[in-house]
Coordinates of C-alpha atoms and ligand atoms in Angstrom, one line a residue:
X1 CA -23.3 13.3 -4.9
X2 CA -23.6 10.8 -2.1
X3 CA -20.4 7.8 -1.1
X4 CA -23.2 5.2 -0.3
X5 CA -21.7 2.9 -2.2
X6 CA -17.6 2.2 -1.8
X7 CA -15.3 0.5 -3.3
X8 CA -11.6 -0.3 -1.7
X9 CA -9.0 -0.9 -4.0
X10 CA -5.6 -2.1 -3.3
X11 CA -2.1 -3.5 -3.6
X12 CA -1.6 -4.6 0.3
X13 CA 1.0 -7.4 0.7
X14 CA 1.1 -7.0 4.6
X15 CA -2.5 -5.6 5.0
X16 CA -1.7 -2.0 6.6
X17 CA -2.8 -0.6 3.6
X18 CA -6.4 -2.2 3.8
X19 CA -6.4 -1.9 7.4
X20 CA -6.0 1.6 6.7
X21 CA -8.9 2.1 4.0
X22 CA -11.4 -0.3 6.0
X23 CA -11.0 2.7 8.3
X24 CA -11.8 5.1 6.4
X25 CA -14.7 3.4 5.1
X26 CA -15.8 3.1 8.6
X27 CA -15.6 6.9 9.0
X28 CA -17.6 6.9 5.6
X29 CA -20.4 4.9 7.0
X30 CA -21.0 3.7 3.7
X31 CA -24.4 1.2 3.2
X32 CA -22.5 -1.0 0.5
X33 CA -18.5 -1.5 0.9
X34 CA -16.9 -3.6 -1.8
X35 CA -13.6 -5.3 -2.3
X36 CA -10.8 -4.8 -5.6
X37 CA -7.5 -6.9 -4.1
X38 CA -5.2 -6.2 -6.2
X39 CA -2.5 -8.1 -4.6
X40 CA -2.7 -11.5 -5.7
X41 CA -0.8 -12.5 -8.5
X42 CA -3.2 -12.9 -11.0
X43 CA -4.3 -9.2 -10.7
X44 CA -1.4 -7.9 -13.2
X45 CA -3.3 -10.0 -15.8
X46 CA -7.3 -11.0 -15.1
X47 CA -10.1 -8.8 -16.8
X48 CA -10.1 -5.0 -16.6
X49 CA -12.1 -4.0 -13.9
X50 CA -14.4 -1.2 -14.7
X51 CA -16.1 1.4 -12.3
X52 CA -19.9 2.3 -12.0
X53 CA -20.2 5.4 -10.5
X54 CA -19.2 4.2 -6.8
X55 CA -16.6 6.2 -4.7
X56 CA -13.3 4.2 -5.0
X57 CA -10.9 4.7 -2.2
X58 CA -7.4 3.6 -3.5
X59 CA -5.2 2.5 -1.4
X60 CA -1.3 1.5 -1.9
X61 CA 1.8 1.2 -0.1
X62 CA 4.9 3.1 -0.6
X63 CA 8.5 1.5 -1.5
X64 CA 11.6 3.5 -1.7
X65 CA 9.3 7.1 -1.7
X66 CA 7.2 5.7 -4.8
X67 CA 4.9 3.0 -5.9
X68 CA 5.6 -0.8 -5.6
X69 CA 5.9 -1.3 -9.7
X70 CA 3.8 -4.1 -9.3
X71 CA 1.2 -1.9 -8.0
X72 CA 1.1 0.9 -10.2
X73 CA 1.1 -1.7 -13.0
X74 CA -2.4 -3.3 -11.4
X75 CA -3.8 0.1 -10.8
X76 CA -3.0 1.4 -14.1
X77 CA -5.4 -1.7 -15.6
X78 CA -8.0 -0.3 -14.1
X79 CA -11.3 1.8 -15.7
X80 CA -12.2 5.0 -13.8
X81 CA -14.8 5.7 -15.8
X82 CA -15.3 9.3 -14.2
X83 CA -15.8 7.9 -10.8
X84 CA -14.7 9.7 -8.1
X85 CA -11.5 8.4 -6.0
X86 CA -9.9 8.8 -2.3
X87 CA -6.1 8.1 -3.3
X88 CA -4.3 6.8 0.3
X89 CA -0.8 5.5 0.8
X90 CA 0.7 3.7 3.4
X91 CA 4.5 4.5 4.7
X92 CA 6.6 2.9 7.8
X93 CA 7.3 5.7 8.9
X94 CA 10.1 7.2 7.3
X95 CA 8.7 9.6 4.3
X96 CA 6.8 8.5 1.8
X97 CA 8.0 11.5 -0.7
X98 CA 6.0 11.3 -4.3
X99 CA 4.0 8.1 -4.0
X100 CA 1.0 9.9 -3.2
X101 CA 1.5 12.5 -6.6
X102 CA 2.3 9.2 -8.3
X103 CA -0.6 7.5 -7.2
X104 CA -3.1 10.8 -7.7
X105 CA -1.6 11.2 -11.3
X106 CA -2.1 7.5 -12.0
X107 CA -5.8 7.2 -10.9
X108 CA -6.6 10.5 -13.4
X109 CA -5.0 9.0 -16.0
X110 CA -6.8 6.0 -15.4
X111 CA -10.3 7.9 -15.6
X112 CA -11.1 8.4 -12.1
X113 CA -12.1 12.1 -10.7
X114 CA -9.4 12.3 -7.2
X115 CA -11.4 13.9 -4.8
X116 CA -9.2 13.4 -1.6
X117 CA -5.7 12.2 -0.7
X118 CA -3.7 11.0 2.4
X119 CA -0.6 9.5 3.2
X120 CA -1.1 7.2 6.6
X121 CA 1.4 5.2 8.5
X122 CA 1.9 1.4 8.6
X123 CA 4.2 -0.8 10.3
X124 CA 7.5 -1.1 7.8
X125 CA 7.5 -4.3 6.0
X126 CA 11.4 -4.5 7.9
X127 CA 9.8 -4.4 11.3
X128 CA 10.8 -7.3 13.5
X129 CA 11.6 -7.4 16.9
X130 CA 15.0 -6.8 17.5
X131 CA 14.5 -3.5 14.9
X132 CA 11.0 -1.9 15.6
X133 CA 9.8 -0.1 13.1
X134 CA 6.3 1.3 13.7
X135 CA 5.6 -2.0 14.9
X136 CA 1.7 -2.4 15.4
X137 CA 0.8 0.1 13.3
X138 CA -1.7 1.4 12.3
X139 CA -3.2 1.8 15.9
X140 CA -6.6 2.7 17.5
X141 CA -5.4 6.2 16.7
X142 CA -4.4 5.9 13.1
X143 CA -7.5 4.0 12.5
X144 CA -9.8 6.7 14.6
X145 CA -7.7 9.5 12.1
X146 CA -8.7 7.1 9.0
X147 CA -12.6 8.0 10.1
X148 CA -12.0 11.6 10.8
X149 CA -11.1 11.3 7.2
X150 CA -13.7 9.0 6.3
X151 CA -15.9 11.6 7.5
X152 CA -14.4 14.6 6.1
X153 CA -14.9 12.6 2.5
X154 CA -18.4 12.3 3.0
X155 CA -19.4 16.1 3.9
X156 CA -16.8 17.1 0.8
X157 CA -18.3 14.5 -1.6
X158 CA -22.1 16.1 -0.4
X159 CA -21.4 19.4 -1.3
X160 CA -20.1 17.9 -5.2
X161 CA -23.2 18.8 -7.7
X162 CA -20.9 18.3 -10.6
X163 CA -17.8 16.1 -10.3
X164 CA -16.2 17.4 -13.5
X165 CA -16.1 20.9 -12.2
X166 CA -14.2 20.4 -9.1
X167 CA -10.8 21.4 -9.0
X168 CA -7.9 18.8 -9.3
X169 CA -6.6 17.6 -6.2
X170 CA -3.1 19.0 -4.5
X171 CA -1.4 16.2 -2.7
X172 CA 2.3 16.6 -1.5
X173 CA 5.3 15.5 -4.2
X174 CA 7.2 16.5 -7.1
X175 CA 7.4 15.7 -10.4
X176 CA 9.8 14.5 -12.0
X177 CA 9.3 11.6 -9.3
X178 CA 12.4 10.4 -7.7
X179 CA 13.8 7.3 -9.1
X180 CA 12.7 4.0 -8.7
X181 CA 15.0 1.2 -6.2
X182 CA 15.3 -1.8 -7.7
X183 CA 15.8 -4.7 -4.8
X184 CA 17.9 -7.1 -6.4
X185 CA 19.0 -10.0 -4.8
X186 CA 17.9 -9.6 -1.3
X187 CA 15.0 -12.2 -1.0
X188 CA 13.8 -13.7 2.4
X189 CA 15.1 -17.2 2.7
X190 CA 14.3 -20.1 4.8
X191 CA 15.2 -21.7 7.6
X192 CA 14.9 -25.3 6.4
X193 CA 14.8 -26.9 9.8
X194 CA 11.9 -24.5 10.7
X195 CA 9.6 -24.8 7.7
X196 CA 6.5 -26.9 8.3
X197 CA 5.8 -27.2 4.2
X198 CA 2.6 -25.6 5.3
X199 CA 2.7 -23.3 1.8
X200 CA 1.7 -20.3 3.8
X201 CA 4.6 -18.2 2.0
X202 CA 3.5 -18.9 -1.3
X203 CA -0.1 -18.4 -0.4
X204 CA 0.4 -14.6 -0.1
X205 CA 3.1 -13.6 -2.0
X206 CA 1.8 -11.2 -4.5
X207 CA 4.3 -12.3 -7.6
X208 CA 4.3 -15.6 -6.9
X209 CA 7.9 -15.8 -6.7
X210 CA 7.9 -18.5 -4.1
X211 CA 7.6 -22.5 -5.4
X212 CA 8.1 -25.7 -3.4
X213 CA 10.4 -28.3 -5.2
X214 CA 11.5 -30.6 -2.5
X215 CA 12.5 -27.1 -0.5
X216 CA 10.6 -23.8 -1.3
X217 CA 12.6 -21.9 -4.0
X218 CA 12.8 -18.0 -4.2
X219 CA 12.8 -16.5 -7.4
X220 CA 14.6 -13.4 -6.4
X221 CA 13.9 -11.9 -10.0
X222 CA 10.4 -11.8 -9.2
X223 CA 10.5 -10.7 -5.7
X224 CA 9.7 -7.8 -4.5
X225 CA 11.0 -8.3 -0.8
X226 CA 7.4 -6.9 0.6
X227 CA 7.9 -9.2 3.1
X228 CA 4.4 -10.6 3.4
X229 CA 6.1 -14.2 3.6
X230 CA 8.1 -13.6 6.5
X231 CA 5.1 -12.0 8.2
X232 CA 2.6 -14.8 7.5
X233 CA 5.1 -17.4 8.5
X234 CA 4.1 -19.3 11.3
X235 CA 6.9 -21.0 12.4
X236 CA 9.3 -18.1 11.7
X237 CA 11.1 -20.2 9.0
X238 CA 11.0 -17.2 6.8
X239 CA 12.9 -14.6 7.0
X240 CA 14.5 -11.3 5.9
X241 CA 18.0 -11.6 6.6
X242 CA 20.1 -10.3 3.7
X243 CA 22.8 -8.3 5.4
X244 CA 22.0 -5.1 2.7
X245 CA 18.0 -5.7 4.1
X246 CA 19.6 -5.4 8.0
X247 CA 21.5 -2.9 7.6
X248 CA 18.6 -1.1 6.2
X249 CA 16.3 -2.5 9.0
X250 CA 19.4 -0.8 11.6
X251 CA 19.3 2.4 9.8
X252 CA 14.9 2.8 10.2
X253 CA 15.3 1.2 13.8
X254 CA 17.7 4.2 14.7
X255 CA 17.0 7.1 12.5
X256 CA 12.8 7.0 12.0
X257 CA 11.8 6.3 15.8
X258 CA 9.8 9.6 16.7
X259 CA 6.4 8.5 15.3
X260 CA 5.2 10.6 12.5
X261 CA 1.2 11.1 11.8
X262 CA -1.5 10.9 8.6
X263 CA -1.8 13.9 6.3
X264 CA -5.0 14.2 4.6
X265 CA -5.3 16.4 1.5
X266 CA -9.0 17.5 0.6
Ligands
FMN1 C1 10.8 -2.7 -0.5 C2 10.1 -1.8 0.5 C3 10.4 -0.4 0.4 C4 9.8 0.4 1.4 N1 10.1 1.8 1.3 C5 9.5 2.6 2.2 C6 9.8 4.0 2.2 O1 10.4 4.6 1.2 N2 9.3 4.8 3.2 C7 8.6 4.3 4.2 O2 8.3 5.0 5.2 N3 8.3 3.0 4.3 C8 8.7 2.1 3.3 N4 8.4 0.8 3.3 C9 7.4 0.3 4.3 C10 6.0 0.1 3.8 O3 5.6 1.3 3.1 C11 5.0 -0.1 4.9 O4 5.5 -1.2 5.7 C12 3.6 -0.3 4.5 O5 2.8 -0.2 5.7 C13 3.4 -1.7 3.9 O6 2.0 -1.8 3.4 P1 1.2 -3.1 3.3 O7 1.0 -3.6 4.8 O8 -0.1 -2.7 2.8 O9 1.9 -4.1 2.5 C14 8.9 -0.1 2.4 C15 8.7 -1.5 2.4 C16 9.2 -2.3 1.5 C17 8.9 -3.8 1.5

């Protein structure tokens, strides 16, 4: 089998997660490299997207040890078709516990062939200054480690004659998966004095919770506090300052400091 052509798939509110794949593709050096965002809204309900044969690399981030909901619900719309798949999540460095079973389980049943795994590290969505959190990550070393990967895929995907033969992939987890969090009620708000009206904030969230009427509205239902509004602000109006969200953003600062580093499973 050859990975000439690749195709990156993901859920990436804050763009670690693609960072991270655009790596490995790099390491891949693949002639053709295609994008599948899953993160705008309309991805939960636009046509199916089906595979031909490329090598996916499937990328998502990791929320509370598992999947973002929202993500595995876009992934699990997709059509493997018996195409091979790199399954990579992203974590801010604290654990990311059974997202990467989750997300290797979810890309069989979805009809891809998982041919490689890795859990890489991004900087937490709850990063700000006054909390670091594996702030700037991932750095010239994570992204050097995402093409020693990269090329580690391309060797094992070589020496594949036939893709239904190889054995299924081990990736670190347990099943049953832990439960879920649900994060109720502790939307970013805004700084009304701050905001510019510039829309940014409802440009990139991925549920389109965010509306302007007059002042931009939250719907905190729909909200999956990934933060991408509060990074993309540019004026700082937006931000994440539930007292639940910085306590959580004290306990990372103080408890997840020594840096932790990818794991690659092939
Ligand atoms: C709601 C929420 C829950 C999170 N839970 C975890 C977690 O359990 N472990 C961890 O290390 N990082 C956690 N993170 C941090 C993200 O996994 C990390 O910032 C990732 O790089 C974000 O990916 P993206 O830039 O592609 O959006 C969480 C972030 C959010 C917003």
């Amino acid at each position: 089998m050859n990975a000439n052509t690749v195709k990156l798939i993901y859920f990436s509110p804050t763009g670690t997660t693609k960072s991270i794949l655009e790596g490995i593709a790099q390491g891949l050096q693949a002639e053709t490299v295609k994008h599948l965002d899953l993160t705008p809204p309309d991805a939960s309900t636009r046509a199916i997207d089906e595979m031909h044969r490329e090598l996916a690399i499937v990328g998502a981030p990791v929320y509370g040890g598992r999947l973002p909901p929202d993500a595995a619900q876009r992934l699990r719309r997709l059509k493997g078709n018996d195409t091979p798949a790199v399954v990579v999540v992203v974590y801010g460095n604290r654990e990311y516990e059974d997202a990467l079973l989750e997300l290797n389980d979810l890309a069989a049943e979805a009809g891809f062939i998982p041919v490689a795994g890795g859990a890489f590290i991004g900087e937490h969505s709850f990063d700000s200054e006054a909390m670091p959190i594996a702030t700037g990550r991932p750095d010239e070393q994570d992204l050097k480690k995402a093409a020693e990967f990269g090329r580690a895929i391309r060797q094992k995907v070589a020496g594949i004659d036939v893709l239904a033969e190889t054995l299924p992939l081990e990736v670190s987890g347990e099943f049953p998966y832990k439960e879920s969090h649900k994060w109720q009620d502790v939307s970013p708000t805004t700084r009304e004095g701050a905001c510019i009206r510039c829309e940014t904030c409802i440009t990139v969230c991925p549920t389109a919770a965010i509306s302007m009427n007059g002042t931009l509205e939250t719907d905190t239902d729909a909200c999956i506090v990934c933060c991408a509004c509060v990074k993309a602000c540019p004026t700082g109006a937006r931000v994440a300052d539930h007292p639940r969200i910085k306590r959580i953003q004290e306990w990372l600062s103080t408890n997840y400091r020594a840096r932790k580093e990818p794991e690659t499973f092939l």
